[in-house]
Amino acid sequence: MNLKRVFGVILTVLGIVGLIYAAIVFINSGGASKEIKSLIVYGILGAVFFFTGIGLIRDTRDDARPPIR
């Protein structure tokens, strides 16, 4: 298994968790300044981690050699 792909999966999962947490903060927010700031921070970090992880998974090639006959 390729190390870049594993790291991509980890980043993708962290991004999903960050986006879900941002959605929870959005649902429970009362409009306070602190809640809006945390919503923006978690949303941006979650999106960056998610798209970076997806990019690593898509762009990493498998360098498997063909079987020897």
mmCIF file of C-alpha atoms in Angstrom:
data_model
loop_
_atom_site.group_PDB
_atom_site.id
_atom_site.type_symbol
_atom_site.label_atom_id
_atom_site.label_comp_id
_atom_site.label_asym_id
_atom_site.label_seq_id
_atom_site.Cartn_x
_atom_site.Cartn_y
_atom_site.Cartn_z
ATOM 1 C CA MET A 1 0.000 0.000 0.000
ATOM 2 C CA ASN A 2 1.294 3.409 -0.909
ATOM 3 C CA LEU A 3 2.125 5.788 1.943
ATOM 4 C CA LYS A 4 0.781 8.814 0.039
ATOM 5 C CA ARG A 5 -2.581 7.122 -0.414
ATOM 6 C CA VAL A 6 -2.792 6.251 3.278
ATOM 7 C CA PHE A 7 -1.991 9.858 4.159
ATOM 8 C CA GLY A 8 -4.614 10.967 1.636
ATOM 9 C CA VAL A 9 -7.236 8.779 3.299
ATOM 10 C CA ILE A 10 -6.320 10.178 6.726
ATOM 11 C CA LEU A 11 -6.587 13.750 5.450
ATOM 12 C CA THR A 12 -9.900 13.006 3.780
ATOM 13 C CA VAL A 13 -11.357 11.548 6.985
ATOM 14 C CA LEU A 14 -10.096 14.528 9.005
ATOM 15 C CA GLY A 15 -11.673 16.853 6.438
ATOM 16 C CA ILE A 16 -15.007 15.061 6.684
ATOM 17 C CA VAL A 17 -14.900 15.288 10.484
ATOM 18 C CA GLY A 18 -14.082 19.009 10.285
ATOM 19 C CA LEU A 19 -16.930 19.675 7.866
ATOM 20 C CA ILE A 20 -19.393 17.718 10.003
ATOM 21 C CA TYR A 21 -18.287 19.621 13.105
ATOM 22 C CA ALA A 22 -18.703 22.919 11.237
ATOM 23 C CA ALA A 23 -22.223 21.846 10.280
ATOM 24 C CA ILE A 24 -23.014 21.035 13.925
ATOM 25 C CA VAL A 25 -21.702 24.435 15.027
ATOM 26 C CA PHE A 26 -23.802 26.060 12.295
ATOM 27 C CA ILE A 27 -26.966 24.283 13.430
ATOM 28 C CA ASN A 28 -26.408 25.143 17.108
ATOM 29 C CA SER A 29 -25.144 28.696 16.624
ATOM 30 C CA GLY A 30 -27.048 31.582 18.063
ATOM 31 C CA GLY A 31 -25.186 34.188 16.035
ATOM 32 C CA ALA A 32 -22.455 34.891 18.584
ATOM 33 C CA SER A 33 -19.150 36.178 17.241
ATOM 34 C CA LYS A 34 -17.151 33.317 18.761
ATOM 35 C CA GLU A 35 -19.397 30.697 17.152
ATOM 36 C CA ILE A 36 -19.167 32.333 13.742
ATOM 37 C CA LYS A 37 -15.369 32.436 13.950
ATOM 38 C CA SER A 38 -15.163 28.761 14.897
ATOM 39 C CA LEU A 39 -17.622 27.913 12.127
ATOM 40 C CA ILE A 40 -15.413 29.636 9.561
ATOM 41 C CA VAL A 41 -12.192 28.082 10.899
ATOM 42 C CA TYR A 42 -13.534 24.525 11.070
ATOM 43 C CA GLY A 43 -15.236 24.846 7.700
ATOM 44 C CA ILE A 44 -12.143 26.126 5.916
ATOM 45 C CA LEU A 45 -9.785 23.623 7.560
ATOM 46 C CA GLY A 46 -12.192 20.776 6.870
ATOM 47 C CA ALA A 47 -12.497 21.758 3.212
ATOM 48 C CA VAL A 48 -8.722 22.120 2.803
ATOM 49 C CA PHE A 49 -8.044 18.731 4.418
ATOM 50 C CA PHE A 50 -10.820 17.057 2.428
ATOM 51 C CA PHE A 51 -9.765 18.347 -0.984
ATOM 52 C CA THR A 52 -6.058 17.793 -0.263
ATOM 53 C CA GLY A 53 -6.754 14.198 0.738
ATOM 54 C CA ILE A 54 -8.887 13.561 -2.331
ATOM 55 C CA GLY A 55 -6.151 15.072 -4.495
ATOM 56 C CA LEU A 56 -3.509 12.794 -2.976
ATOM 57 C CA ILE A 57 -5.663 9.738 -3.512
ATOM 58 C CA ARG A 58 -6.439 10.618 -7.135
ATOM 59 C CA ASP A 59 -2.962 11.738 -8.207
ATOM 60 C CA THR A 60 -0.915 8.953 -6.638
ATOM 61 C CA ARG A 61 -0.028 6.193 -9.055
ATOM 62 C CA ASP A 62 0.383 2.553 -8.135
ATOM 63 C CA ASP A 63 3.859 1.422 -9.141
ATOM 64 C CA ALA A 64 3.070 -2.271 -9.204
ATOM 65 C CA ARG A 65 5.323 -4.366 -11.378
ATOM 66 C CA PRO A 66 3.802 -6.955 -13.698
ATOM 67 C CA PRO A 67 4.241 -10.571 -12.562
ATOM 68 C CA ILE A 68 7.334 -12.425 -13.755
ATOM 69 C CA ARG A 69 6.519 -15.274 -16.140
#
